[in-house]
Amino acid sequence: MSGKPRLTYCNGRGRMEPIRWLLAAAGVEFEEIFLETREQYEKLIKDGVLMFQQVPLVEIDGMKMVQTRAILSYIAGKYNLYGKDLKERALIDMYVEGITDLMQMILMFPFSPPEAKEKNLDSIKERATNRYFPVFEKVLKQHGQDFLVGNKFSWADVQLIEAILAVEEKIPAVLSGFPQLQAFKIRMSNMPTIKKFLQPGSPRKPPPDECYRETVLKIFRK
Amino acid sequence: MSGKPKLHYFNGRGRMESIRWLLAAAGVEFEECFLETKDDLTKLQKDGSLLFQQVPMVEIDGMKMVQSRAISNYIATKYNLYGKDLKERALIDMYVEAVIDLNELLMTHTFQPADKKEQHFATIVDKATNRYFPVFEKVLKDHGQDFLVGNRLSRADVQLLETLLMAEECKPDILVKFPLLQSFKARISNIPTIKKFLQPGSQRKPPLQEKDVPKLMKIFH
């Protein structure tokens, strides 16, 4: 028993990736168990380890935590990435939830039918450049600080840098109208814990490919 | 300026109902501003009131809060419905997130095309009775307490009650195999603030009727 948090999920980004980002940003080492077969997943259910029969599962501090947001909130709270008071938490929550809506589009993208892919990509681009990125560009411009909330590194910053990089993978020039976000991206990428996470060999997972998509469908029979 | 929270949404449950429940359970009076037409939504978007151009939006404590989870988190913390420490919050969050998943299924039932409705109904019943209700039945059985977490009323209790009632609207005998959830339902419904909210004339909204769907589509699409 190493005492490190233990993550159980498929060997890919999916709903676990924001959790990997947050733990990494907080400088917390973790272990991973990868689901590769349906049998493995069914065994977890039979063993009663998954409260609602779903992953992500994170074993942390004696708890078997499920539900992505519950896990993220716990980690943010534990490692002081959740603001200093209720009002800062409110801002962080609003920003994180908005970004999560954008990330949801990216999450579902590999599972959309081929004929819908171009339209979905356009939607991602439209939402990123018209609805979400302008908000954070303005926030950074208005307070002129390095971080989104309270002049201090928080969960909101981690979620935003993850989203920026994920959208850029699909739409490389997406930040071209957003100078503050470009500077934010460089600044966050250079923070020691995040820099380490962005290096090859880290627990960061690559973008979903056909193999990942098939594994997910096989295990969860969507 | 009354100082009361002001809720901006259409005159129906949707993503605002859980927030109404929480405020009501906390004994907090609130005002509502209903979107009736697309112009109402556009006006809010144009005057910069909606951070991501979406409702729900709740004006509270000098903030224009958006994102239903952010709003619920704030209200739950402010009115001491979020547990006493990080571990209780973790439990509450796990329960609430699951309840939200079931809520989504229940909420989207009215929007299902006619040929998918029966299958969707079967999914609701299956998930409710096989995935979600057994967990809460067991939690209550294992600790024998009146409330889900920490022997004290929390948002988990409020949101579970909301969902149990919605599930019963969908299938009236859906709790037949869950005696502890039945007594939980009776117990939490009798808490004075919640009892008041469950009475006619309160700000609780009725289920969405199919005839109201076109009007809703006009506002949001």
Short mmCIF file of C-alpha atoms in Angstrom, two decimals, chain B residues 40-192:
data_model
loop_
_atom_site.label_atom_id
_atom_site.label_comp_id
_atom_site.label_asym_id
_atom_site.label_seq_id
_atom_site.Cartn_x
_atom_site.Cartn_y
_atom_site.Cartn_z
CA ASP B 40 -35.84 37.96 -23.29
CA LEU B 41 -32.81 35.67 -23.56
CA THR B 42 -31.12 37.85 -26.17
CA LYS B 43 -31.53 40.92 -23.99
CA LEU B 44 -29.77 39.20 -21.07
CA GLN B 45 -27.00 38.03 -23.39
CA LYS B 46 -26.55 41.50 -24.90
CA ASP B 47 -26.31 43.34 -21.60
CA GLY B 48 -23.49 41.07 -20.48
CA SER B 49 -25.38 39.43 -17.64
CA LEU B 50 -24.67 35.86 -18.72
CA LEU B 51 -21.01 34.87 -18.43
CA PHE B 52 -21.34 32.08 -21.00
CA GLN B 53 -24.55 33.40 -22.57
CA GLN B 54 -26.62 30.77 -20.81
CA VAL B 55 -29.18 30.48 -18.08
CA PRO B 56 -29.68 29.53 -15.24
CA MET B 57 -28.43 32.81 -13.85
CA VAL B 58 -28.86 33.75 -10.20
CA GLU B 59 -28.19 37.22 -8.84
CA ILE B 60 -26.94 36.63 -5.32
CA ASP B 61 -24.65 38.55 -2.95
CA GLY B 62 -23.60 41.02 -5.63
CA MET B 63 -22.72 38.30 -8.15
CA LYS B 64 -24.44 37.24 -11.35
CA MET B 65 -23.81 33.52 -10.97
CA VAL B 66 -24.16 31.07 -13.82
CA GLN B 67 -23.60 27.30 -14.17
CA SER B 68 -26.06 25.35 -12.07
CA ARG B 69 -23.42 23.39 -10.16
CA ALA B 70 -21.50 26.56 -9.24
CA ILE B 71 -24.71 28.16 -8.01
CA SER B 72 -25.77 25.08 -6.03
CA ASN B 73 -22.29 24.74 -4.50
CA TYR B 74 -22.39 28.36 -3.34
CA ILE B 75 -25.87 28.12 -1.83
CA ALA B 76 -25.12 24.79 -0.14
CA THR B 77 -21.96 26.15 1.48
CA LYS B 78 -23.46 29.48 2.48
CA TYR B 79 -26.41 27.83 4.21
CA ASN B 80 -24.45 24.99 5.82
CA LEU B 81 -25.86 22.20 3.69
CA TYR B 82 -22.47 20.90 2.53
CA GLY B 83 -21.16 18.81 5.41
CA LYS B 84 -18.72 19.75 8.15
CA ASP B 85 -15.41 18.90 6.45
CA LEU B 86 -13.73 17.83 3.24
CA LYS B 87 -14.59 14.14 3.65
CA GLU B 88 -18.28 14.79 4.26
CA ARG B 89 -18.24 17.07 1.23
CA ALA B 90 -16.68 14.29 -0.80
CA LEU B 91 -19.53 11.92 0.13
CA ILE B 92 -22.16 14.58 -0.52
CA ASP B 93 -20.59 15.34 -3.90
CA MET B 94 -20.56 11.68 -4.92
CA TYR B 95 -24.21 11.26 -4.00
CA VAL B 96 -25.28 14.55 -5.58
CA GLU B 97 -23.45 13.85 -8.86
CA ALA B 98 -25.18 10.49 -9.17
CA VAL B 99 -28.55 12.07 -8.41
CA ILE B 100 -27.85 14.68 -11.10
CA ASP B 101 -27.14 11.87 -13.60
CA LEU B 102 -30.53 10.31 -12.81
CA ASN B 103 -32.18 13.74 -12.94
CA GLU B 104 -30.82 14.26 -16.47
CA LEU B 105 -32.45 11.03 -17.58
CA LEU B 106 -35.76 12.04 -16.00
CA MET B 107 -35.62 15.57 -17.41
CA THR B 108 -34.88 14.54 -20.96
CA HIS B 109 -37.81 12.10 -21.11
CA THR B 110 -40.26 14.75 -22.34
CA PHE B 111 -37.92 15.65 -25.20
CA GLN B 112 -37.58 12.12 -26.54
CA PRO B 113 -39.01 11.51 -30.00
CA ALA B 114 -42.13 9.31 -29.93
CA ASP B 115 -40.34 6.22 -31.25
CA LYS B 116 -37.66 6.41 -28.52
CA LYS B 117 -39.90 7.15 -25.53
CA GLU B 118 -40.62 3.59 -24.48
CA GLN B 119 -36.96 2.58 -24.59
CA HIS B 120 -36.00 5.71 -22.68
CA PHE B 121 -38.61 4.98 -20.02
CA ALA B 122 -37.20 1.47 -19.63
CA THR B 123 -33.70 2.93 -19.22
CA ILE B 124 -34.91 5.33 -16.53
CA VAL B 125 -36.57 2.55 -14.55
CA ASP B 126 -33.58 0.24 -14.97
CA LYS B 127 -31.00 2.82 -13.85
CA ALA B 128 -33.14 4.14 -11.01
CA THR B 129 -33.96 0.75 -9.53
CA ASN B 130 -30.69 -1.08 -10.28
CA ARG B 131 -27.97 1.54 -10.16
CA TYR B 132 -29.01 4.47 -7.99
CA PHE B 133 -31.77 3.65 -5.50
CA PRO B 134 -30.03 0.53 -4.11
CA VAL B 135 -27.01 2.66 -3.17
CA PHE B 136 -29.03 5.14 -1.13
CA GLU B 137 -31.19 2.40 0.39
CA LYS B 138 -27.98 0.73 1.59
CA VAL B 139 -26.45 3.97 2.90
CA LEU B 140 -29.54 4.58 5.04
CA LYS B 141 -29.65 0.95 6.16
CA ASP B 142 -25.95 0.81 7.10
CA HIS B 143 -25.89 3.88 9.35
CA GLY B 144 -29.56 3.89 10.41
CA GLN B 145 -29.59 7.69 10.56
CA ASP B 146 -32.20 10.11 9.32
CA PHE B 147 -29.95 11.86 6.80
CA LEU B 148 -27.56 10.61 4.13
CA VAL B 149 -24.37 12.23 5.44
CA GLY B 150 -23.08 13.21 8.86
CA ASN B 151 -26.37 12.74 10.71
CA ARG B 152 -27.46 16.15 9.50
CA LEU B 153 -29.54 17.65 6.69
CA SER B 154 -27.42 18.39 3.63
CA ARG B 155 -27.94 19.13 -0.03
CA ALA B 156 -27.64 15.40 -0.70
CA ASP B 157 -30.91 14.82 1.16
CA VAL B 158 -32.65 17.71 -0.59
CA GLN B 159 -31.56 16.64 -4.05
CA LEU B 160 -32.34 12.99 -3.45
CA LEU B 161 -35.87 13.87 -2.33
CA GLU B 162 -36.34 16.04 -5.41
CA THR B 163 -35.31 13.14 -7.63
CA LEU B 164 -37.38 10.53 -5.77
CA LEU B 165 -40.49 12.64 -6.31
CA MET B 166 -39.68 13.15 -10.00
CA ALA B 167 -39.08 9.43 -10.43
CA GLU B 168 -42.48 8.73 -8.84
CA GLU B 169 -44.09 11.15 -11.28
CA CYS B 170 -42.62 8.97 -14.00
CA LYS B 171 -43.62 5.63 -12.42
CA PRO B 172 -45.72 5.89 -9.24
CA ASP B 173 -44.64 2.57 -7.71
CA ILE B 174 -40.95 2.99 -8.46
CA LEU B 175 -40.05 2.94 -4.75
CA VAL B 176 -41.95 -0.26 -3.99
CA LYS B 177 -38.77 -2.26 -3.30
CA PHE B 178 -37.10 0.48 -1.25
CA PRO B 179 -38.68 0.77 2.21
CA LEU B 180 -35.96 3.01 3.63
CA LEU B 181 -36.23 5.41 0.70
CA GLN B 182 -39.97 5.52 1.29
CA SER B 183 -39.51 6.53 4.92
CA PHE B 184 -36.70 8.91 3.92
CA LYS B 185 -39.09 10.54 1.50
CA ALA B 186 -41.75 10.97 4.18
CA ARG B 187 -39.27 12.24 6.74
CA ILE B 188 -37.55 14.82 4.55
CA SER B 189 -40.86 15.98 3.09
CA ASN B 190 -41.96 16.85 6.62
CA ILE B 191 -39.11 19.21 7.35
CA PRO B 192 -40.92 22.57 7.73
#
